[in-house]
XYZ file of C-alpha atoms in Angstrom:
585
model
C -45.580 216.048 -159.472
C -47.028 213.488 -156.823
C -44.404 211.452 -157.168
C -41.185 213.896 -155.479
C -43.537 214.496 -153.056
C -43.857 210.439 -152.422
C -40.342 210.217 -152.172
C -40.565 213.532 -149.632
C -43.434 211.975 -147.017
C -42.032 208.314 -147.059
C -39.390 209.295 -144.524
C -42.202 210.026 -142.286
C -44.567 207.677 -143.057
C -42.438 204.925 -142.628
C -41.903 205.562 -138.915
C -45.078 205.962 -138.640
C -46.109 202.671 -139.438
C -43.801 201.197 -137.804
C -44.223 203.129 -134.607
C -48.663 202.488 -135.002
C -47.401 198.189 -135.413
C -45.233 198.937 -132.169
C -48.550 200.283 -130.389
C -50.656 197.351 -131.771
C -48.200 194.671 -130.657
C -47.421 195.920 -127.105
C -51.125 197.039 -126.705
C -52.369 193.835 -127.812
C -54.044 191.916 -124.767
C -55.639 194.930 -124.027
C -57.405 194.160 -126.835
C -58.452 191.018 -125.690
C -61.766 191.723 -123.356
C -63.532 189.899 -121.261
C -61.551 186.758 -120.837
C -63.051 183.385 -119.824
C -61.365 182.832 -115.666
C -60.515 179.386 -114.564
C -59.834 179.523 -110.918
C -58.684 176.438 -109.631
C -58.274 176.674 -105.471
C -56.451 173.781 -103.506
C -57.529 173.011 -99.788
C -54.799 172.619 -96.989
C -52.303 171.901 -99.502
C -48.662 173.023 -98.591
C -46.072 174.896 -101.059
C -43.333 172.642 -100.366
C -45.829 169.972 -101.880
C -45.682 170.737 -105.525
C -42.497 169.912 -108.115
C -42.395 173.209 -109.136
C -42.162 175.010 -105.990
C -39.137 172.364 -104.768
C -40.611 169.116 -104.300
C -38.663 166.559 -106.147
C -40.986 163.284 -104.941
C -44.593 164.323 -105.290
C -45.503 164.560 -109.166
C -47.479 167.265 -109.790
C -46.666 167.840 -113.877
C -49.636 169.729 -114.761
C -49.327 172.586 -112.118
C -45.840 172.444 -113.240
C -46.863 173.333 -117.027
C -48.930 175.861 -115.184
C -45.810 177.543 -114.003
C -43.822 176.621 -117.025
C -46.243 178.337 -119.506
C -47.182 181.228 -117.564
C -46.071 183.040 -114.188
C -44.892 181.665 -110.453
C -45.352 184.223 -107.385
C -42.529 182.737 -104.883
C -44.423 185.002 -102.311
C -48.226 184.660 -102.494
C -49.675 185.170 -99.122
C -53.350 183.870 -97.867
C -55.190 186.490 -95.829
C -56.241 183.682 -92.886
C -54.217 180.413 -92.292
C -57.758 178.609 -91.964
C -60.400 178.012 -95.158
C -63.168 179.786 -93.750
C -61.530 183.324 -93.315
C -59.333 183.173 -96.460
C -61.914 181.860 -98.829
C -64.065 185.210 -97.954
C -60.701 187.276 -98.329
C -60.641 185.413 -101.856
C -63.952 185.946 -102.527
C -64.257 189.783 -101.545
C -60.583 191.484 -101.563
C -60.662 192.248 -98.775
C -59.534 191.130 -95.015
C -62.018 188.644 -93.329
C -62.442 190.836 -90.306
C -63.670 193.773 -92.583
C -66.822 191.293 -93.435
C -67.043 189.823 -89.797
C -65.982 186.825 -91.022
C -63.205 185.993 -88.080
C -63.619 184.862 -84.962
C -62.513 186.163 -81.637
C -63.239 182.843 -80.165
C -61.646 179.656 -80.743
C -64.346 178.942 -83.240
C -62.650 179.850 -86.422
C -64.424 178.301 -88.977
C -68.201 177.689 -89.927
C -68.928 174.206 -88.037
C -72.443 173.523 -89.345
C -74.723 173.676 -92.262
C -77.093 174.435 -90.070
C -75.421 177.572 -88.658
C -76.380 180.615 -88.920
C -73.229 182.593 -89.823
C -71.679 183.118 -93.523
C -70.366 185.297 -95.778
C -72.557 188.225 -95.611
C -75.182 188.920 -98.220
C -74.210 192.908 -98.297
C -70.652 191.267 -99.631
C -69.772 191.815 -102.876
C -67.799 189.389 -104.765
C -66.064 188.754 -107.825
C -68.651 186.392 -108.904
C -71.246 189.096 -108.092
C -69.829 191.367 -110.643
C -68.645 188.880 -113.238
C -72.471 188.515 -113.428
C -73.055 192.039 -114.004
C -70.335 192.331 -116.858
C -72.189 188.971 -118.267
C -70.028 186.517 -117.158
C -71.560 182.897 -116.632
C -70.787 182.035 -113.320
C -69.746 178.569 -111.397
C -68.611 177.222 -108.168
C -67.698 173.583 -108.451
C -66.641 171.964 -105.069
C -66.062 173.489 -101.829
C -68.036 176.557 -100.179
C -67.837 176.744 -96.557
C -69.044 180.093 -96.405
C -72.358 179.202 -95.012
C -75.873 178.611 -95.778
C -78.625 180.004 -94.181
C -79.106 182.802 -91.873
C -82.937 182.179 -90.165
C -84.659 179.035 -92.123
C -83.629 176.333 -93.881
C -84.548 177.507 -97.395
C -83.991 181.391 -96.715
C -80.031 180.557 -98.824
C -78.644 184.094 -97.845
C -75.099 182.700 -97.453
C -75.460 180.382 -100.421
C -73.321 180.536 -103.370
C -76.341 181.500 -105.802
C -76.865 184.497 -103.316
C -73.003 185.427 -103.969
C -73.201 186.278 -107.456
C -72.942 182.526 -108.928
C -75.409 181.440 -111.720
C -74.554 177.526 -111.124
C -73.365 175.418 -108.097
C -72.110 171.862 -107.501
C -70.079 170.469 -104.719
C -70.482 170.762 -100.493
C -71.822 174.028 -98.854
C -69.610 172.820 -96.289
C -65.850 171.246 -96.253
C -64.741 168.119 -96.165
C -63.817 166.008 -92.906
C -62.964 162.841 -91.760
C -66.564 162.634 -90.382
C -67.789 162.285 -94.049
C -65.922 158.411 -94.551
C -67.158 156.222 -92.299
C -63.937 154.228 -91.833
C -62.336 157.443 -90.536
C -61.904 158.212 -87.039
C -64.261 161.155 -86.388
C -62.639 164.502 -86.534
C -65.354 167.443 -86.041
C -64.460 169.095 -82.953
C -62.891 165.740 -81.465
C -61.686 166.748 -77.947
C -64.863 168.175 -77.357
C -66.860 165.660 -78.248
C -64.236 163.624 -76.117
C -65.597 165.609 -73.105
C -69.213 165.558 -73.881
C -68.839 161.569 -74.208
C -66.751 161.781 -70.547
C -69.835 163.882 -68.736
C -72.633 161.946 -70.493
C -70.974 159.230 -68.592
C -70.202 160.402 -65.583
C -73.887 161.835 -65.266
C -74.501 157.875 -66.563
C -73.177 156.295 -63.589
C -74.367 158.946 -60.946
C -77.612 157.940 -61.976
C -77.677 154.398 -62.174
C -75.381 154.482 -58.698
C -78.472 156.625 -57.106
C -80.726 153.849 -58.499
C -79.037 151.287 -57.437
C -78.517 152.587 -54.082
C -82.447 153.249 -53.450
C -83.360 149.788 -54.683
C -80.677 148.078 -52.129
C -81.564 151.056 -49.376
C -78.183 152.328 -48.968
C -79.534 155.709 -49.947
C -82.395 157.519 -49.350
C -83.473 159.624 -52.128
C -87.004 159.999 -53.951
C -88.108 158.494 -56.819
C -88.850 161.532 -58.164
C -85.713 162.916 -57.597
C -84.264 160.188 -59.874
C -86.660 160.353 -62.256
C -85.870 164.161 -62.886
C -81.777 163.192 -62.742
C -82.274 160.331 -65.324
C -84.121 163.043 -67.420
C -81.253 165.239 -67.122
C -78.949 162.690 -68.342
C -81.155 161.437 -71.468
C -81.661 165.838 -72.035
C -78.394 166.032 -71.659
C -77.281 163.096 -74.376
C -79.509 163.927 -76.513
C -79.140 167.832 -76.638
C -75.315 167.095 -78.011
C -75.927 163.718 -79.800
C -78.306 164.810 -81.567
C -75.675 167.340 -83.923
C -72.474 165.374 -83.373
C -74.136 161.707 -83.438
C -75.236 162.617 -87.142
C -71.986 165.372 -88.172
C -72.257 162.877 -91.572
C -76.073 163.335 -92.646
C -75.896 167.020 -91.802
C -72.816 168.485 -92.552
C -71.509 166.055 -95.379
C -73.932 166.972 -98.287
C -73.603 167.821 -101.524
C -75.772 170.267 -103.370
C -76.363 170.987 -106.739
C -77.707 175.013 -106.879
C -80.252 175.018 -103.831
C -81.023 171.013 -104.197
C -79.763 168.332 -102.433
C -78.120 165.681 -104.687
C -76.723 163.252 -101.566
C -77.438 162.831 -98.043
C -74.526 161.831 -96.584
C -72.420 162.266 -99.864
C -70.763 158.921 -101.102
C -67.448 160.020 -101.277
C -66.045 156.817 -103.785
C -67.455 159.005 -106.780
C -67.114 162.364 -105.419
C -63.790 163.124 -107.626
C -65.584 162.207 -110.668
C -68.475 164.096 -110.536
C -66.697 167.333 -110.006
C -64.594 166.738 -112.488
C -67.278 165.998 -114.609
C -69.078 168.927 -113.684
C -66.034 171.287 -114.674
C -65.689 170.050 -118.271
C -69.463 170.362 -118.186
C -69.537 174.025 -117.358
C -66.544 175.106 -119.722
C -68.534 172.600 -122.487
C -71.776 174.699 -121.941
C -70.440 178.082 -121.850
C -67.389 178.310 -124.201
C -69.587 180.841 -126.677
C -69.596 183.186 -124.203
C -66.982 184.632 -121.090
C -67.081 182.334 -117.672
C -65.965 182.304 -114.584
C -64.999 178.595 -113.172
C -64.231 178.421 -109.805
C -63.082 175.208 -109.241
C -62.587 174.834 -105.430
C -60.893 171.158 -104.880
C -61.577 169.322 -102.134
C -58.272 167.675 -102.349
C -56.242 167.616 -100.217
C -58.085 167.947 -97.500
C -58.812 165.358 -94.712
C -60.003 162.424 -95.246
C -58.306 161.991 -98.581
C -60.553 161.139 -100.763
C -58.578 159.108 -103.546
C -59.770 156.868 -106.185
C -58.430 153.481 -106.752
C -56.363 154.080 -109.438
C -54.150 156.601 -107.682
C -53.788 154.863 -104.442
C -50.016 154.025 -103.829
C -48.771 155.971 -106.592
C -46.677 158.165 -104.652
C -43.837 157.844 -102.299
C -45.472 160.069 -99.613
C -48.957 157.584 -98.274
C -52.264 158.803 -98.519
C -51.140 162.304 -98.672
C -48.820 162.135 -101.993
C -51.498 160.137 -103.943
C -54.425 162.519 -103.032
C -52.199 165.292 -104.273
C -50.964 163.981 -107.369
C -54.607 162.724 -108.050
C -55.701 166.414 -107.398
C -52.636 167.505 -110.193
C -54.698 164.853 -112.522
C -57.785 166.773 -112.279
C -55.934 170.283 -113.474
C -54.375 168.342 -116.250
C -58.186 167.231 -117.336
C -59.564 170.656 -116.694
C -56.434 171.866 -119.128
C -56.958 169.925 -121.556
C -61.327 170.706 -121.472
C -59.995 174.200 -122.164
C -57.522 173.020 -124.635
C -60.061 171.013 -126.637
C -62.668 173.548 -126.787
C -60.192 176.418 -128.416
C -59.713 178.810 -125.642
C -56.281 178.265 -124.200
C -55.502 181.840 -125.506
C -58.395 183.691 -124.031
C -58.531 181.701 -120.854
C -56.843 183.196 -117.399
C -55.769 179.845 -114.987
C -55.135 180.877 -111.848
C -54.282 178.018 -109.424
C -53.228 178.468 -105.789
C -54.159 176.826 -102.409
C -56.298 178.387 -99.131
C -53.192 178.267 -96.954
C -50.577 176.052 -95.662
C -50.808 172.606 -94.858
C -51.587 170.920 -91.742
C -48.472 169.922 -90.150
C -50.371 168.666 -87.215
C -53.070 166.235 -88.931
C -51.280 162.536 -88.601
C -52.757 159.562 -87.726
C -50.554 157.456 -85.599
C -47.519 157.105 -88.318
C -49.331 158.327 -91.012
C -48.819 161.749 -91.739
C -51.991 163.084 -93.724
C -51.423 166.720 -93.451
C -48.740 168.359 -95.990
C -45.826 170.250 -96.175
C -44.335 173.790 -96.027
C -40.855 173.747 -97.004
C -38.452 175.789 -96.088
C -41.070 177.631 -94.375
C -41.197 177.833 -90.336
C -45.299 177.174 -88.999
C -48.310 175.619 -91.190
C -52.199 175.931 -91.049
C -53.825 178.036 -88.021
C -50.988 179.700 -87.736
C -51.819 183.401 -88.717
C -47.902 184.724 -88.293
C -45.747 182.017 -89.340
C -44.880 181.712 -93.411
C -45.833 178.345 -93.795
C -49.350 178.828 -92.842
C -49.999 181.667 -95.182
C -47.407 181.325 -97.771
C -48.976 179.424 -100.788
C -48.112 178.281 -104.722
C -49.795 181.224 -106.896
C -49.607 180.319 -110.778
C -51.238 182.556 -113.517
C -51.149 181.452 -117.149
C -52.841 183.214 -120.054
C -50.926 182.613 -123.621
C -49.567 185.549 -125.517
C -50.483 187.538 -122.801
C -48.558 186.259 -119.787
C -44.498 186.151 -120.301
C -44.204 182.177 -120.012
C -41.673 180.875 -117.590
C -41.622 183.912 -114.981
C -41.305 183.932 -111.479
C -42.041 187.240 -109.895
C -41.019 187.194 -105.985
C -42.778 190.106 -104.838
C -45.314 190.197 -102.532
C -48.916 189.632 -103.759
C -51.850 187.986 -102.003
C -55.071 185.885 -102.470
C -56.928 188.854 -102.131
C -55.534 190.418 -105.560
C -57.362 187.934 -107.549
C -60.499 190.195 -106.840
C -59.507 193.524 -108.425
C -57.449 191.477 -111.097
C -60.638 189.695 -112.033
C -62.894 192.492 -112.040
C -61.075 194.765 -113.957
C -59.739 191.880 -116.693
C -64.516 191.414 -116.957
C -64.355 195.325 -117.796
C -65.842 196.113 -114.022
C -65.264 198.215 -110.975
C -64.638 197.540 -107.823
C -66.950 198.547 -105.303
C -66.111 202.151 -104.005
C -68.267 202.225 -100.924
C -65.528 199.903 -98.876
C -61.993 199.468 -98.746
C -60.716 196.536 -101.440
C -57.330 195.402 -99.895
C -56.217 193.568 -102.734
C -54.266 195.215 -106.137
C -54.832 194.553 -109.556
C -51.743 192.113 -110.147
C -51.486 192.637 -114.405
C -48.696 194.936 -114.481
C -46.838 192.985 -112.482
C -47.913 190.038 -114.486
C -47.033 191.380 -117.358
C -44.092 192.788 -116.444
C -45.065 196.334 -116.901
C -44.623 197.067 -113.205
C -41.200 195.874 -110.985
C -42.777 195.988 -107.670
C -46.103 195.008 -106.082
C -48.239 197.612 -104.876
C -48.333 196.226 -101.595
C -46.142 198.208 -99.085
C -47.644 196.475 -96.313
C -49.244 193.406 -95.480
C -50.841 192.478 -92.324
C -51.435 188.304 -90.904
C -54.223 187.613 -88.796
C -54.499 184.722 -86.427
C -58.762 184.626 -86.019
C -59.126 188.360 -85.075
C -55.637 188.861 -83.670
C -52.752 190.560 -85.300
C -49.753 188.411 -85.227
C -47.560 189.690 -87.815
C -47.306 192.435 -90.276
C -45.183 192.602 -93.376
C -43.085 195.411 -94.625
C -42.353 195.767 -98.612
C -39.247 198.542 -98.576
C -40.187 199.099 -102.358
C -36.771 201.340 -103.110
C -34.601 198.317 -102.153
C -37.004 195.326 -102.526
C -36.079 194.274 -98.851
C -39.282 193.017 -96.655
C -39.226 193.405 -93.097
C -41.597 191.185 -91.116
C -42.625 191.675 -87.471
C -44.224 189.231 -85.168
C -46.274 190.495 -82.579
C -47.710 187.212 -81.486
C -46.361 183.621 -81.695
C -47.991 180.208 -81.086
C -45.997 178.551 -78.422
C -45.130 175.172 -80.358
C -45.533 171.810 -78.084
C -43.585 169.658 -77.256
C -41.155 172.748 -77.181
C -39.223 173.219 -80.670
C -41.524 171.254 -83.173
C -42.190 173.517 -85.096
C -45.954 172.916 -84.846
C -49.094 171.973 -81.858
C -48.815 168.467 -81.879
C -50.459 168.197 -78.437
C -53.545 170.949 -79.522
C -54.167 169.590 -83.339
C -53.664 173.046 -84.183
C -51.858 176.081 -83.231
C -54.271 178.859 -81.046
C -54.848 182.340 -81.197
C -54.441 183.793 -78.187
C -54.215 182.350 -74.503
C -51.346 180.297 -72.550
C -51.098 178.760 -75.727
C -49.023 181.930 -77.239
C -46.386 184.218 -76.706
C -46.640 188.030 -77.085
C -43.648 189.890 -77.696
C -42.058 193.001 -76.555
C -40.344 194.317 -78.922
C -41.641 192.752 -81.729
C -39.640 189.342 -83.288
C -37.970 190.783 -86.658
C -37.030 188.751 -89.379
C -35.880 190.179 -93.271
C -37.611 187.933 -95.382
C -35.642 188.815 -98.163
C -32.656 187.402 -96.365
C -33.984 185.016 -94.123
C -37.226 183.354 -95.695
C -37.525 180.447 -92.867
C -37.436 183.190 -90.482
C -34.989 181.749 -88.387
C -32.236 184.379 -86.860
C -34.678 186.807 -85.343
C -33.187 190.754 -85.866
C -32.349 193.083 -83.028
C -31.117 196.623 -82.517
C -27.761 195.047 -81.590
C -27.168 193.055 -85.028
C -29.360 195.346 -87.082
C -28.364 198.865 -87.521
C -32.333 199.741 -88.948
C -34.063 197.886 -86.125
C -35.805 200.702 -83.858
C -36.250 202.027 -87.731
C -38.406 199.356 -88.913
C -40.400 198.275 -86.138
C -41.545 201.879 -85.588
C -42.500 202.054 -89.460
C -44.574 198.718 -89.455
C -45.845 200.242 -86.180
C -47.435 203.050 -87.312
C -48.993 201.400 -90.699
C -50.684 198.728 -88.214
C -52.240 201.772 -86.362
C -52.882 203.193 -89.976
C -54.903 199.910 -90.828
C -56.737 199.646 -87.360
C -57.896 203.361 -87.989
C -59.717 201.514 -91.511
C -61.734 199.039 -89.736
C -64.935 199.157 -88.709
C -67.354 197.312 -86.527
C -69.385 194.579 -88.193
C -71.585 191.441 -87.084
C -69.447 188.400 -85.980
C -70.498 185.617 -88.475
C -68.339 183.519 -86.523
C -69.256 184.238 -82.976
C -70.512 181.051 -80.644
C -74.472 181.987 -81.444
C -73.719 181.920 -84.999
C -71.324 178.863 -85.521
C -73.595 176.660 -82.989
C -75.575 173.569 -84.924
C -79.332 175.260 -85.415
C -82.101 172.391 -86.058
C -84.383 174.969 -87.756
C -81.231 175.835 -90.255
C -80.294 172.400 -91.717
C -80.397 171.440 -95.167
C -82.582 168.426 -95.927
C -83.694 166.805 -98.935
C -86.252 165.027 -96.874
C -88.976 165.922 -93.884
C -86.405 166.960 -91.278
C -84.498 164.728 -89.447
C -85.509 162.185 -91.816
C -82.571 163.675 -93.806
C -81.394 161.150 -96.676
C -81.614 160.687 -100.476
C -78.933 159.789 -103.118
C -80.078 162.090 -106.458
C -77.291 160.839 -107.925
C -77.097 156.657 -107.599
C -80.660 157.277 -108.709
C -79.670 158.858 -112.251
């Protein structure tokens, strides 16, 4: 008798297997928790600088297998065109201004060590709760998020304040300041001017002297003596931070020590490569987080030997394609120790490159493509518009490019929710979790709008018109380029925020992205029939997203950014600040 009523149930047992193996397969990297993170961050590099976003002349092969082996977003947007601001929209999800951490002022970045402003501690990062979900935790390389908020040992803006168990690389960023064969670059025309009235005050004074002492004037000694103490106060009060920008802002740190004081950049590569494979090495029995935060290719270019002249693009070409080196090494760490398949890369850059940065021929900034604009430049695509490669085996489709839009600050929910955590309800988290769109579960991004912030002005907001995939863009603001149509501030450095140096417009520049990605034929109500449409629909969202923010402290206002004795790091008795933790091992 039991076996008819085989033969009856097999018709509907065998779909039913077959549909629970369905389930299994397409439910499978859900079943993978907790996987390790390796989050590999470019500085200043440019989109049009890597092979597999269009450059045919700079070899960058290993970001390349990146993109190969896992999935390219053609439209990954930075939240700030400068490292300061976008790093904390990285860090936290959210906009820098919702965390104080853009400036009204020209002042855009932190400038010191020894300031007082940072990335607040009542921020919560990724890092922060990677920990919590029992993540190990690392930051290798660049910070510049600040340091300390009222002494020089209080850390409240340091990384191991932030939610990361280890740290090794600068609290600060790297500058031409830190190589001594560089021409200085901290703040250069005004240290020009400081330089200019320290001698001008100079030569009043010695004039005066000379005057009394040949009796051509008559003026008191003591009146002298007090203007020659002006001028040494004077000299000193500025020398004093920008006569030493190498002892106290070029420093490298491991956790809250001092390793070097200045840093010796010839073996700085090394060392944080070595430091990466260390970190994967010691924790690849449990989930980590690696955030490796290049200092490539930021100015002054730190290259080793060995890569010099490899490339047909200067300084520039070989710092990058020694930068694609290091992700090749870090690959193959990951490789080596088993957990290609349970390890999300993510690689991406800050924000554009620096069209402006050349020294006389030599151009040491990089390059944007097809896109109009580069670093500081809050509005323009090529300052915010930046590679974005994900790769996770057997979870990721290999080979896809999505071209929606998606930003920097999606990493945070995509992270947190990947570790098994929640995001912080108590403040609005700008960024979405980008896995269905990943995994091609979802079409579109979540992101219907967008909005591109010059310091603390709006420039620019983006549109996503999710039922026909078109995205509107509308500049508010504009850098005036100089000379007149170079596309870039060649006679600032960098483009500004507000001022004579930029143009406000009335009604709003239009450009359809989708169409026109160099955004150059500006729309208007004459040659586009949904015009008065659009720019009353972006309209309304910005007033939307103003209604969201709220007041917080400036970290980057002129009290905060300003060089505070009291505040620097030193790794000796302060301003004896020197030692070299590292030659010594």
């Amino acid at each position: 008798t039991s076996f008819p009523l085989l033969c009856f149930r097999s018709p509907l047992v065998t779909p039913l297997i077959f549909g629970l193996l369905l389930q299994a397969l397409f439910t499978q990297p859900s079943t993978i928790t907790q996987p390790n993170f390796v989050l590999l961050l470019a500085d200043d590099l440019g989109i049009g600088d890597v092979g597999c976003y269009g450059n045919d002349t700079i070899r960058t092969p290993n970001i390349d297998r990146l993109a190969k082996e896992g999935v390219k977003l053609t439209q990954h947007i930075a939240a700030a065109p400068l490292c300061t601001p976008s790093r904390a929209a990285f860090l936290t999800g959210r906009y820098p201004l919702r965390s104080g951490m853009d400036a009204i002022n020209d002042y855009r970045v932190i400038f010191w060590n020894a300031g007082s402003g940072g990335l607040p501690p009542n921020e919560t990062t990724f890092a922060k709760i990677l920990q919590h979900q029992g993540y190990s935790t690392g930051l290798i390389g660049k910070w510049h998020q600040g340091v300390n908020c009222e002494s020089r040992t209080d850390h409240c803006h340091h990384p191991l304040k932030h939610g990361f168990d280890y740290f090794y690389g600068m609290p600060f960023t790297l500058i031409s300041d830190c190589q001594p064969t560089e021409t200085p670059e901290m703040d250069r025309a005004f240290r020009r001017k400081l330089w200019l009235s320290t001698q001008m005050i100079g030569l009043i004074t010695l004039t005066a002297v000379l005057g009394r002492l040949t009796g051509l004037i008559s003026v008191h000694w003591k009146t002298l003596t007090c203007l020659a103490g002006f001028s040494l106060l004077f000299f000193i009060s500025w020398f004093s931070s920008y006569g030493f920008v190498r002892y106290w802002n070029c420093i490298v740190m491991r956790n809250h020590g001092i390793t070097e004081q200045p840093m010796v950049t010839d073996r700085t590569t090394s060392l944080i490569l070595k430091e990466s494979i260390s970190f994967i090495e010691r924790n690849k029995h449990k989930p980590f987080l690696l955030f490796l935060s290049f200092l490539h290719s930021h100015t002054p270019l730190i290259t080793t030997e060995k890569f010099l002249g490899r490339s047909r693009h200067g300084l520039y070409g070989d710092n990058v394609e020694e930068m694609d080196w290091m992700v090749g090494q870090v690959l193959d760490a990951i490789d080596k120790e088993g957990l290609t398949d349970t390890t999300l890369v993510y690689f991406a850059s800050d924000h554009g490159g620096w069209l402006e940065r050349r020294e006389g021929e030599r151009q040491l900034g990089g390059w944007n493509g097809i896109y109009k604009g580069g670093k500081a430049m809050g509005g323009w695509e090529g300052g915010i518009r930046v590679p974005g490669i994900f790769r996770w085996p057997g979870v990721l489709p290999a080979g896809t490019v999505i071209d929606e839009p998606t930003s920097l600050m999606d990493i945070y929910p995509t992270v947190v929710h990947l570790a098994g955590g929640a995001v912080p309800q108590d403040r609005v988290i700008d960024g979405r979790d980008l896995l269905p769109l990943l995994r091609g579960a979802a079409a579109r991004s979540e992101h219907q709008f967008l909005f591109h912030y010059c310091g603390a002005h709006l420039h620019a907001a983006r549109w996503h018109q999710k039922d026909t995939g078109a995205v509107w863009k509308a500049h508010y603001v504009t850098p005036i380029f100089s000379p007149p149509g170079a596309g870039a501030c060649y006679d600032r450095g960098h483009c500004p925020c507000f001022g004579e140096g930029v143009t406000h417009h009335e009604p709003p520049l239009l450009f359809e992205l989708s169409r026109d990605p160099s955004e150059a034929k500006p729309l208007s109500a004459d040659t586009e029939p949904l015009f008065d449409t659009v720019i009353r629909k972006i309209g309304r969202a910005v007033e939307e997203h103003r209604r969201t923010l709220t007041p917080v402290p400036e970290q980057l206002s002129v009290s905060n950014v300003v060089w505070k004795p009291w505040l620097q790091p030193c790794c000796g008795t302060f301003p004896f600040c020197w030692c070299d933790k590292e030659g010594d091992n």
